[in-house]
């Protein structure tokens, strides 16, 4: 597609290209009069008179999806047969950019991010809307511990355009549900995609790999490889939850995507309600540590504690007002912190330690 930098779409001047996908380019735009900035998503297609109303209908629907974890659509239009959307700008970039493939995430991030995305998708499903393209590239960082889901409806818009091709699907083959490959998208298709992403967050790789057609064939016919064979420290309960989302039959998945997030969170708890460390990360969430509980009670910031919003974890500790601090995302050293190092950090920060820290 032609580079549109320095050109004008609607009330925005396009400053620079900040992203490209299978069927859309994203520019950073500046409002001509207000000076405010937004992300301008330009679809890689031309729409004739027959498709303009289809685009406008979809754009209005997307604009009506208002949720703390969904990117807001501020405006839309068609100029010279070029359809575009004006959206909130997320300067943190996508989760794919911040979390490289092959890097498992700590448990606290997995639980928080799954909860946020499930909240957003459940809201959309309750509005009779399916995303169809859930993937890390469409999860944008609002801040260090909060995600925004983008690109609602763009797959559907592209599908109804004359320029649609399999190129738009190729980038998402790793997460596409079997029924969606067969052209029968269902709300449970979004759950399948999120489940495949969680599988990748846990193990470092999506469940199926290979050429495009090989991946499609595996989604349709092959059982996903065991998570515990890849990462033995994953609990059987967590593996069961994730594999439930990857059932070939949508009816065999969770009835609602929010049930998946709840079940995943519960799978990380013992009978006493304490979260477990996972995937060899070397990190136990801060709410597990007695020293952190004392720090919170003293009004200090806890360690390694992402916040799940709008709903929160079930642990009482996470209802504290100052529970939003998290470290910079996914430093490689964070995956290799030993118990002794954790104890030293807590002593340096709080001046005391509980023996449970180094158990």
mmCIF file of C-alpha atoms in Angstrom:
data_model
loop_
_atom_site.group_PDB
_atom_site.id
_atom_site.type_symbol
_atom_site.label_atom_id
_atom_site.label_comp_id
_atom_site.label_asym_id
_atom_site.label_seq_id
_atom_site.Cartn_x
_atom_site.Cartn_y
_atom_site.Cartn_z
ATOM 1 C CA UNK A 1 0.000 0.000 0.000
ATOM 2 C CA UNK A 2 1.173 3.568 -0.734
ATOM 3 C CA UNK A 3 2.928 5.323 2.140
ATOM 4 C CA UNK A 4 0.605 8.040 3.430
ATOM 5 C CA UNK A 5 3.033 9.889 5.732
ATOM 6 C CA UNK A 6 2.419 13.691 5.682
ATOM 7 C CA UNK A 7 -0.953 13.198 4.021
ATOM 8 C CA UNK A 8 -4.288 14.099 5.581
ATOM 9 C CA UNK A 9 -7.182 11.804 6.448
ATOM 10 C CA UNK A 10 -10.191 13.467 8.010
ATOM 11 C CA UNK A 11 -8.981 15.975 10.590
ATOM 12 C CA UNK A 12 -5.629 14.250 11.065
ATOM 13 C CA UNK A 13 -2.211 14.631 9.488
ATOM 14 C CA UNK A 14 -0.324 11.346 9.344
ATOM 15 C CA UNK A 15 3.055 11.773 11.060
ATOM 16 C CA UNK A 16 4.664 8.358 10.712
ATOM 17 C CA UNK A 17 3.933 4.678 10.141
ATOM 18 C CA UNK A 18 3.873 2.836 13.476
ATOM 19 C CA UNK A 19 2.544 -0.595 12.515
ATOM 20 C CA UNK A 20 1.544 -2.901 9.682
ATOM 21 C CA UNK A 21 -0.726 -5.931 9.618
ATOM 22 C CA UNK A 22 -2.279 -8.332 7.178
ATOM 23 C CA UNK A 23 -4.944 -5.903 6.016
ATOM 24 C CA UNK A 24 -4.274 -2.549 7.709
ATOM 25 C CA UNK A 25 -1.491 -0.018 8.260
ATOM 26 C CA UNK A 26 -1.363 2.104 11.406
ATOM 27 C CA UNK A 27 -0.116 5.685 11.452
ATOM 28 C CA UNK A 28 0.442 8.122 14.275
ATOM 29 C CA UNK A 29 -1.802 11.057 13.472
ATOM 30 C CA UNK A 30 -2.070 14.590 14.839
ATOM 31 C CA UNK A 31 -5.342 16.517 14.907
ATOM 32 C CA UNK A 32 -5.112 19.558 12.645
ATOM 33 C CA UNK A 33 -6.763 21.922 15.132
ATOM 34 C CA UNK A 34 -6.425 20.370 18.594
ATOM 35 C CA UNK A 35 -2.892 19.055 18.276
ATOM 36 C CA UNK A 36 -3.917 15.792 19.952
ATOM 37 C CA UNK A 37 -2.548 12.496 18.703
ATOM 38 C CA UNK A 38 -4.310 9.277 17.782
ATOM 39 C CA UNK A 39 -3.663 6.021 15.969
ATOM 40 C CA UNK A 40 -5.055 6.088 12.437
ATOM 41 C CA UNK A 41 -5.750 2.597 11.128
ATOM 42 C CA UNK A 42 -5.913 2.600 7.332
ATOM 43 C CA UNK A 43 -7.374 -0.524 5.751
ATOM 44 C CA UNK A 44 -5.377 -1.967 2.863
ATOM 45 C CA UNK A 45 -8.302 -2.037 0.504
ATOM 46 C CA UNK A 46 -10.432 0.229 -1.590
ATOM 47 C CA UNK A 47 -14.150 0.288 -0.974
ATOM 48 C CA UNK A 48 -16.665 1.007 -3.675
ATOM 49 C CA UNK A 49 -20.204 2.202 -3.169
ATOM 50 C CA UNK A 50 -21.352 -1.349 -2.436
ATOM 51 C CA UNK A 51 -18.919 -1.702 0.477
ATOM 52 C CA UNK A 52 -18.937 1.773 2.017
ATOM 53 C CA UNK A 53 -22.131 1.197 3.975
ATOM 54 C CA UNK A 54 -20.824 -2.168 5.196
ATOM 55 C CA UNK A 55 -17.696 -0.434 6.501
ATOM 56 C CA UNK A 56 -19.686 2.347 8.159
ATOM 57 C CA UNK A 57 -21.995 -0.150 9.836
ATOM 58 C CA UNK A 58 -19.068 -2.113 11.256
ATOM 59 C CA UNK A 59 -17.272 1.072 12.323
ATOM 60 C CA UNK A 60 -20.339 2.314 14.222
ATOM 61 C CA UNK A 61 -20.602 -1.035 15.978
ATOM 62 C CA UNK A 62 -16.933 -0.971 16.976
ATOM 63 C CA UNK A 63 -17.271 2.621 18.208
ATOM 64 C CA UNK A 64 -20.094 1.527 20.513
ATOM 65 C CA UNK A 65 -17.859 -1.014 22.282
ATOM 66 C CA UNK A 66 -16.844 0.948 25.378
ATOM 67 C CA UNK A 67 -14.806 -1.052 27.891
ATOM 68 C CA UNK A 68 -11.685 -0.415 30.029
ATOM 69 C CA UNK A 69 -9.752 -3.026 28.035
ATOM 70 C CA UNK A 70 -10.947 -2.253 24.496
ATOM 71 C CA UNK A 71 -9.297 0.399 22.326
ATOM 72 C CA UNK A 72 -11.743 3.249 21.746
ATOM 73 C CA UNK A 73 -12.703 4.201 18.207
ATOM 74 C CA UNK A 74 -12.902 8.003 18.154
ATOM 75 C CA UNK A 75 -13.879 8.564 14.526
ATOM 76 C CA UNK A 76 -13.946 6.884 11.122
ATOM 77 C CA UNK A 77 -14.341 7.778 7.509
ATOM 78 C CA UNK A 78 -13.705 7.004 3.846
ATOM 79 C CA UNK A 79 -11.640 9.360 1.696
ATOM 80 C CA UNK A 80 -10.835 8.622 -1.944
ATOM 81 C CA UNK A 81 -12.146 5.085 -1.390
ATOM 82 C CA UNK A 82 -9.692 4.600 1.520
ATOM 83 C CA UNK A 83 -11.448 3.486 4.740
ATOM 84 C CA UNK A 84 -9.826 4.486 8.034
ATOM 85 C CA UNK A 85 -10.468 4.404 11.776
ATOM 86 C CA UNK A 86 -9.260 6.946 14.341
ATOM 87 C CA UNK A 87 -8.401 5.162 17.586
ATOM 88 C CA UNK A 88 -6.786 5.802 20.952
ATOM 89 C CA UNK A 89 -3.001 5.755 20.684
ATOM 90 C CA UNK A 90 -1.256 3.219 22.958
ATOM 91 C CA UNK A 91 2.410 4.333 23.091
ATOM 92 C CA UNK A 92 3.484 1.119 24.823
ATOM 93 C CA UNK A 93 3.078 -0.821 21.594
ATOM 94 C CA UNK A 94 1.754 -4.360 21.328
ATOM 95 C CA UNK A 95 2.341 -7.249 23.673
ATOM 96 C CA UNK A 96 4.070 -9.058 20.813
ATOM 97 C CA UNK A 97 6.622 -6.258 20.591
ATOM 98 C CA UNK A 98 7.288 -6.335 24.333
ATOM 99 C CA UNK A 99 7.206 -10.096 24.837
ATOM 100 C CA UNK A 100 9.249 -11.945 22.259
ATOM 101 C CA UNK A 101 8.106 -15.351 21.053
ATOM 102 C CA UNK A 102 9.787 -18.130 22.991
ATOM 103 C CA UNK A 103 9.691 -16.297 26.336
ATOM 104 C CA UNK A 104 7.259 -17.682 28.946
ATOM 105 C CA UNK A 105 5.578 -15.096 31.181
ATOM 106 C CA UNK A 106 5.454 -15.053 34.995
ATOM 107 C CA UNK A 107 2.213 -16.360 36.487
ATOM 108 C CA UNK A 108 1.000 -12.996 37.758
ATOM 109 C CA UNK A 109 1.110 -11.512 34.262
ATOM 110 C CA UNK A 110 -0.601 -14.535 32.718
ATOM 111 C CA UNK A 111 -3.464 -14.406 35.214
ATOM 112 C CA UNK A 112 -3.860 -10.625 34.964
ATOM 113 C CA UNK A 113 -3.680 -10.413 31.177
ATOM 114 C CA UNK A 114 -6.002 -13.387 30.671
ATOM 115 C CA UNK A 115 -8.513 -11.807 33.035
ATOM 116 C CA UNK A 116 -8.386 -8.466 31.249
ATOM 117 C CA UNK A 117 -8.777 -9.954 27.774
ATOM 118 C CA UNK A 118 -11.548 -12.296 28.929
ATOM 119 C CA UNK A 119 -13.373 -9.334 30.498
ATOM 120 C CA UNK A 120 -13.147 -7.405 27.229
ATOM 121 C CA UNK A 121 -14.218 -10.338 25.069
ATOM 122 C CA UNK A 122 -17.068 -11.318 27.380
ATOM 123 C CA UNK A 123 -18.368 -7.750 27.153
ATOM 124 C CA UNK A 124 -18.221 -7.921 23.351
ATOM 125 C CA UNK A 125 -19.893 -11.340 23.285
ATOM 126 C CA UNK A 126 -22.690 -10.020 25.480
ATOM 127 C CA UNK A 127 -23.194 -7.342 22.808
ATOM 128 C CA UNK A 128 -23.488 -10.153 20.212
ATOM 129 C CA UNK A 129 -20.070 -9.350 18.787
ATOM 130 C CA UNK A 130 -17.163 -11.677 17.947
ATOM 131 C CA UNK A 131 -13.600 -10.390 17.629
ATOM 132 C CA UNK A 132 -12.316 -13.074 15.189
ATOM 133 C CA UNK A 133 -8.654 -12.061 15.399
ATOM 134 C CA UNK A 134 -7.414 -12.335 18.997
ATOM 135 C CA UNK A 135 -3.598 -12.396 18.983
ATOM 136 C CA UNK A 136 -0.692 -10.749 20.873
ATOM 137 C CA UNK A 137 -0.280 -8.197 18.076
ATOM 138 C CA UNK A 138 -3.785 -6.913 18.883
ATOM 139 C CA UNK A 139 -3.106 -6.618 22.620
ATOM 140 C CA UNK A 140 -1.784 -3.113 23.258
ATOM 141 C CA UNK A 141 -0.085 -1.918 26.430
ATOM 142 C CA UNK A 142 -2.039 0.905 28.025
ATOM 143 C CA UNK A 143 0.566 0.893 30.782
ATOM 144 C CA UNK A 144 2.876 -1.671 32.371
ATOM 145 C CA UNK A 145 0.048 -3.790 33.769
ATOM 146 C CA UNK A 146 -2.994 -3.061 31.626
ATOM 147 C CA UNK A 147 -3.855 -4.305 28.135
ATOM 148 C CA UNK A 148 -6.195 -2.932 25.497
ATOM 149 C CA UNK A 149 -7.711 -5.202 22.844
ATOM 150 C CA UNK A 150 -7.790 -3.702 19.360
ATOM 151 C CA UNK A 151 -9.012 -4.512 15.849
ATOM 152 C CA UNK A 152 -12.591 -5.527 16.598
ATOM 153 C CA UNK A 153 -14.430 -6.120 13.354
ATOM 154 C CA UNK A 154 -11.561 -5.546 10.936
ATOM 155 C CA UNK A 155 -11.447 -9.177 9.805
ATOM 156 C CA UNK A 156 -15.162 -9.027 9.016
ATOM 157 C CA UNK A 157 -14.776 -5.753 7.116
ATOM 158 C CA UNK A 158 -11.865 -7.147 5.083
ATOM 159 C CA UNK A 159 -13.747 -10.371 4.385
ATOM 160 C CA UNK A 160 -16.602 -8.449 2.795
ATOM 161 C CA UNK A 161 -14.262 -6.356 0.640
ATOM 162 C CA UNK A 162 -13.174 -7.357 -2.839
ATOM 163 C CA UNK A 163 -9.499 -7.260 -1.816
ATOM 164 C CA UNK A 164 -9.750 -9.945 0.876
ATOM 165 C CA UNK A 165 -7.105 -12.672 0.699
ATOM 166 C CA UNK A 166 -5.638 -15.347 2.954
ATOM 167 C CA UNK A 167 -2.793 -12.946 3.730
ATOM 168 C CA UNK A 168 -4.953 -11.408 6.449
ATOM 169 C CA UNK A 169 -5.389 -14.806 8.081
ATOM 170 C CA UNK A 170 -1.825 -16.070 7.714
ATOM 171 C CA UNK A 171 -0.480 -13.945 10.532
ATOM 172 C CA UNK A 172 -3.073 -15.344 12.943
ATOM 173 C CA UNK A 173 -2.939 -19.000 11.929
ATOM 174 C CA UNK A 174 -1.350 -19.940 15.258
ATOM 175 C CA UNK A 175 -4.508 -18.939 17.146
ATOM 176 C CA UNK A 176 -7.398 -19.578 14.765
ATOM 177 C CA UNK A 177 -10.184 -21.921 15.894
ATOM 178 C CA UNK A 178 -11.149 -24.984 13.818
ATOM 179 C CA UNK A 179 -14.692 -23.744 13.185
ATOM 180 C CA UNK A 180 -13.362 -20.366 12.053
ATOM 181 C CA UNK A 181 -11.166 -22.065 9.461
ATOM 182 C CA UNK A 182 -14.394 -23.621 8.181
ATOM 183 C CA UNK A 183 -16.068 -20.194 8.007
ATOM 184 C CA UNK A 184 -18.260 -20.715 11.092
ATOM 185 C CA UNK A 185 -16.989 -18.142 13.600
ATOM 186 C CA UNK A 186 -18.520 -18.438 17.080
ATOM 187 C CA UNK A 187 -17.945 -16.598 20.389
ATOM 188 C CA UNK A 188 -16.067 -19.725 21.472
ATOM 189 C CA UNK A 189 -13.625 -19.036 18.607
ATOM 190 C CA UNK A 190 -12.298 -16.080 20.597
ATOM 191 C CA UNK A 191 -11.906 -18.357 23.628
ATOM 192 C CA UNK A 192 -9.904 -20.830 21.523
ATOM 193 C CA UNK A 193 -7.606 -18.034 20.354
ATOM 194 C CA UNK A 194 -7.067 -16.734 23.891
ATOM 195 C CA UNK A 195 -6.412 -20.291 25.068
ATOM 196 C CA UNK A 196 -3.763 -20.743 22.367
ATOM 197 C CA UNK A 197 -2.145 -17.483 23.477
ATOM 198 C CA UNK A 198 -2.111 -18.599 27.126
ATOM 199 C CA UNK A 199 -0.562 -21.893 25.954
ATOM 200 C CA UNK A 200 2.189 -19.804 24.341
ATOM 201 C CA UNK A 201 2.606 -17.629 27.448
ATOM 202 C CA UNK A 202 3.080 -20.764 29.539
ATOM 203 C CA UNK A 203 5.385 -22.727 27.252
ATOM 204 C CA UNK A 204 7.014 -20.123 25.028
ATOM 205 C CA UNK A 205 5.409 -21.394 21.800
ATOM 206 C CA UNK A 206 1.871 -21.751 20.404
ATOM 207 C CA UNK A 207 0.395 -25.270 20.357
ATOM 208 C CA UNK A 208 0.782 -25.862 16.619
ATOM 209 C CA UNK A 209 3.651 -24.951 14.296
ATOM 210 C CA UNK A 210 4.605 -25.509 10.670
ATOM 211 C CA UNK A 211 3.493 -24.119 7.326
ATOM 212 C CA UNK A 212 0.169 -22.329 7.042
ATOM 213 C CA UNK A 213 -1.666 -25.394 5.754
ATOM 214 C CA UNK A 214 0.043 -27.672 8.289
ATOM 215 C CA UNK A 215 -1.082 -25.416 11.130
ATOM 216 C CA UNK A 216 -4.643 -25.322 9.799
ATOM 217 C CA UNK A 217 -4.657 -29.108 9.556
ATOM 218 C CA UNK A 218 -3.459 -29.455 13.150
ATOM 219 C CA UNK A 219 -6.103 -27.040 14.418
ATOM 220 C CA UNK A 220 -8.731 -29.125 12.651
ATOM 221 C CA UNK A 221 -7.554 -32.628 13.509
ATOM 222 C CA UNK A 222 -4.571 -32.883 15.901
ATOM 223 C CA UNK A 223 -4.775 -32.754 19.708
ATOM 224 C CA UNK A 224 -2.597 -29.994 21.200
ATOM 225 C CA UNK A 225 0.708 -31.242 22.652
ATOM 226 C CA UNK A 226 0.790 -31.704 26.411
ATOM 227 C CA UNK A 227 1.829 -28.573 28.269
ATOM 228 C CA UNK A 228 3.310 -30.628 31.110
ATOM 229 C CA UNK A 229 5.587 -32.492 28.718
ATOM 230 C CA UNK A 230 6.998 -29.132 27.620
ATOM 231 C CA UNK A 231 7.043 -27.536 31.088
ATOM 232 C CA UNK A 232 6.791 -30.156 33.873
ATOM 233 C CA UNK A 233 6.276 -27.500 36.574
ATOM 234 C CA UNK A 234 2.860 -26.594 35.172
ATOM 235 C CA UNK A 235 0.164 -28.114 37.357
ATOM 236 C CA UNK A 236 -2.280 -30.714 35.970
ATOM 237 C CA UNK A 237 -5.126 -28.341 36.877
ATOM 238 C CA UNK A 238 -3.676 -25.509 34.798
ATOM 239 C CA UNK A 239 -3.021 -27.820 31.857
ATOM 240 C CA UNK A 240 -6.601 -29.105 31.988
ATOM 241 C CA UNK A 241 -8.011 -25.560 31.952
ATOM 242 C CA UNK A 242 -5.940 -24.487 28.947
ATOM 243 C CA UNK A 243 -6.603 -27.668 26.958
ATOM 244 C CA UNK A 244 -10.339 -27.249 27.591
ATOM 245 C CA UNK A 245 -10.241 -23.992 25.636
ATOM 246 C CA UNK A 246 -8.536 -25.827 22.758
ATOM 247 C CA UNK A 247 -11.233 -28.460 22.308
ATOM 248 C CA UNK A 248 -12.094 -28.998 18.635
ATOM 249 C CA UNK A 249 -15.820 -28.815 19.384
ATOM 250 C CA UNK A 250 -16.857 -25.335 20.623
ATOM 251 C CA UNK A 251 -19.479 -26.991 22.841
ATOM 252 C CA UNK A 252 -16.685 -28.731 24.784
ATOM 253 C CA UNK A 253 -15.033 -25.430 25.754
ATOM 254 C CA UNK A 254 -16.107 -23.206 28.635
ATOM 255 C CA UNK A 255 -19.649 -21.894 28.216
ATOM 256 C CA UNK A 256 -18.412 -18.303 28.600
ATOM 257 C CA UNK A 257 -14.923 -16.914 28.149
ATOM 258 C CA UNK A 258 -15.015 -15.306 31.599
ATOM 259 C CA UNK A 259 -15.310 -18.829 33.040
ATOM 260 C CA UNK A 260 -11.960 -19.646 31.424
ATOM 261 C CA UNK A 261 -10.253 -16.731 33.197
ATOM 262 C CA UNK A 262 -11.776 -17.699 36.535
ATOM 263 C CA UNK A 263 -10.800 -21.354 36.142
ATOM 264 C CA UNK A 264 -7.242 -20.413 35.158
ATOM 265 C CA UNK A 265 -6.853 -18.213 38.225
ATOM 266 C CA UNK A 266 -8.234 -20.931 40.485
ATOM 267 C CA UNK A 267 -5.861 -23.495 38.983
ATOM 268 C CA UNK A 268 -2.950 -21.508 40.396
ATOM 269 C CA UNK A 269 -4.230 -21.803 43.936
ATOM 270 C CA UNK A 270 -3.672 -24.507 46.518
ATOM 271 C CA UNK A 271 -6.373 -25.566 48.950
ATOM 272 C CA UNK A 272 -5.190 -22.670 51.147
ATOM 273 C CA UNK A 273 -5.584 -20.206 48.294
ATOM 274 C CA UNK A 274 -1.890 -19.485 47.723
ATOM 275 C CA UNK A 275 -0.773 -18.915 44.115
ATOM 276 C CA UNK A 276 1.934 -21.200 42.767
ATOM 277 C CA UNK A 277 4.989 -20.318 40.725
ATOM 278 C CA UNK A 278 4.936 -21.623 37.164
ATOM 279 C CA UNK A 279 7.007 -22.403 34.100
ATOM 280 C CA UNK A 280 10.295 -22.304 35.997
ATOM 281 C CA UNK A 281 10.029 -18.524 36.249
ATOM 282 C CA UNK A 282 11.752 -18.343 39.617
ATOM 283 C CA UNK A 283 9.211 -15.791 40.801
ATOM 284 C CA UNK A 284 6.493 -16.294 43.373
ATOM 285 C CA UNK A 285 3.886 -13.534 43.174
ATOM 286 C CA UNK A 286 4.284 -10.912 45.894
ATOM 287 C CA UNK A 287 0.914 -11.765 47.445
ATOM 288 C CA UNK A 288 2.433 -15.155 48.380
ATOM 289 C CA UNK A 289 5.132 -13.575 50.548
ATOM 290 C CA UNK A 290 4.436 -12.764 54.230
ATOM 291 C CA UNK A 291 6.960 -9.909 54.109
ATOM 292 C CA UNK A 292 4.929 -8.315 51.324
ATOM 293 C CA UNK A 293 1.745 -8.574 53.380
ATOM 294 C CA UNK A 294 3.490 -6.661 56.187
ATOM 295 C CA UNK A 295 4.771 -4.094 53.718
ATOM 296 C CA UNK A 296 1.276 -3.475 52.370
ATOM 297 C CA UNK A 297 -0.096 -3.105 55.886
ATOM 298 C CA UNK A 298 2.657 -0.543 56.547
ATOM 299 C CA UNK A 299 1.557 1.440 53.499
ATOM 300 C CA UNK A 300 4.522 0.458 51.328
ATOM 301 C CA UNK A 301 4.455 -0.719 47.723
ATOM 302 C CA UNK A 302 4.556 -4.516 47.211
ATOM 303 C CA UNK A 303 6.850 -6.330 44.803
ATOM 304 C CA UNK A 304 5.776 -7.929 41.502
ATOM 305 C CA UNK A 305 2.063 -7.369 41.781
ATOM 306 C CA UNK A 306 0.182 -6.576 38.560
ATOM 307 C CA UNK A 307 -3.384 -5.413 38.940
ATOM 308 C CA UNK A 308 -6.289 -7.090 37.206
ATOM 309 C CA UNK A 309 -8.991 -4.631 36.312
ATOM 310 C CA UNK A 310 -11.918 -4.108 36.365
ATOM 311 C CA UNK A 311 -12.329 -7.336 38.319
ATOM 312 C CA UNK A 312 -9.594 -8.375 40.759
ATOM 313 C CA UNK A 313 -7.946 -11.526 41.954
ATOM 314 C CA UNK A 314 -9.714 -13.418 44.693
ATOM 315 C CA UNK A 315 -6.869 -12.964 47.187
ATOM 316 C CA UNK A 316 -7.733 -10.392 49.911
ATOM 317 C CA UNK A 317 -4.259 -8.892 49.561
ATOM 318 C CA UNK A 318 -5.072 -7.692 46.074
ATOM 319 C CA UNK A 319 -7.863 -5.470 47.315
ATOM 320 C CA UNK A 320 -5.294 -3.110 48.850
ATOM 321 C CA UNK A 321 -5.303 0.346 47.285
ATOM 322 C CA UNK A 322 -1.579 0.356 46.511
ATOM 323 C CA UNK A 323 -1.507 -2.928 44.613
ATOM 324 C CA UNK A 324 -0.758 -1.611 41.142
ATOM 325 C CA UNK A 325 3.044 -1.609 41.010
ATOM 326 C CA UNK A 326 4.804 -3.948 38.619
ATOM 327 C CA UNK A 327 8.424 -4.052 37.436
ATOM 328 C CA UNK A 328 9.434 -3.303 33.837
ATOM 329 C CA UNK A 329 8.034 -6.037 31.625
ATOM 330 C CA UNK A 330 9.754 -9.307 30.937
ATOM 331 C CA UNK A 331 13.415 -8.619 31.665
ATOM 332 C CA UNK A 332 15.258 -11.853 30.977
ATOM 333 C CA UNK A 333 16.802 -11.744 34.453
ATOM 334 C CA UNK A 334 13.345 -11.862 35.999
ATOM 335 C CA UNK A 335 13.010 -15.449 34.858
ATOM 336 C CA UNK A 336 16.117 -16.527 36.753
ATOM 337 C CA UNK A 337 15.696 -14.988 40.220
ATOM 338 C CA UNK A 338 16.763 -17.450 42.907
ATOM 339 C CA UNK A 339 15.083 -17.689 46.339
ATOM 340 C CA UNK A 340 18.202 -16.201 47.965
ATOM 341 C CA UNK A 341 18.112 -13.242 45.575
ATOM 342 C CA UNK A 342 14.433 -12.711 46.348
ATOM 343 C CA UNK A 343 15.190 -12.744 50.065
ATOM 344 C CA UNK A 344 18.001 -10.208 49.664
ATOM 345 C CA UNK A 345 15.745 -7.916 47.644
ATOM 346 C CA UNK A 346 13.047 -8.040 50.289
ATOM 347 C CA UNK A 347 15.572 -7.313 53.062
ATOM 348 C CA UNK A 348 16.959 -4.359 51.095
ATOM 349 C CA UNK A 349 13.467 -2.969 50.546
ATOM 350 C CA UNK A 350 11.717 -3.670 53.838
ATOM 351 C CA UNK A 351 14.497 -4.287 56.347
ATOM 352 C CA UNK A 352 13.081 -7.625 57.468
ATOM 353 C CA UNK A 353 12.279 -11.038 56.013
ATOM 354 C CA UNK A 354 10.255 -14.119 56.802
ATOM 355 C CA UNK A 355 11.842 -17.562 56.532
ATOM 356 C CA UNK A 356 9.055 -18.522 54.105
ATOM 357 C CA UNK A 357 10.789 -16.351 51.501
ATOM 358 C CA UNK A 358 13.676 -18.764 51.104
ATOM 359 C CA UNK A 359 11.782 -22.010 51.603
#
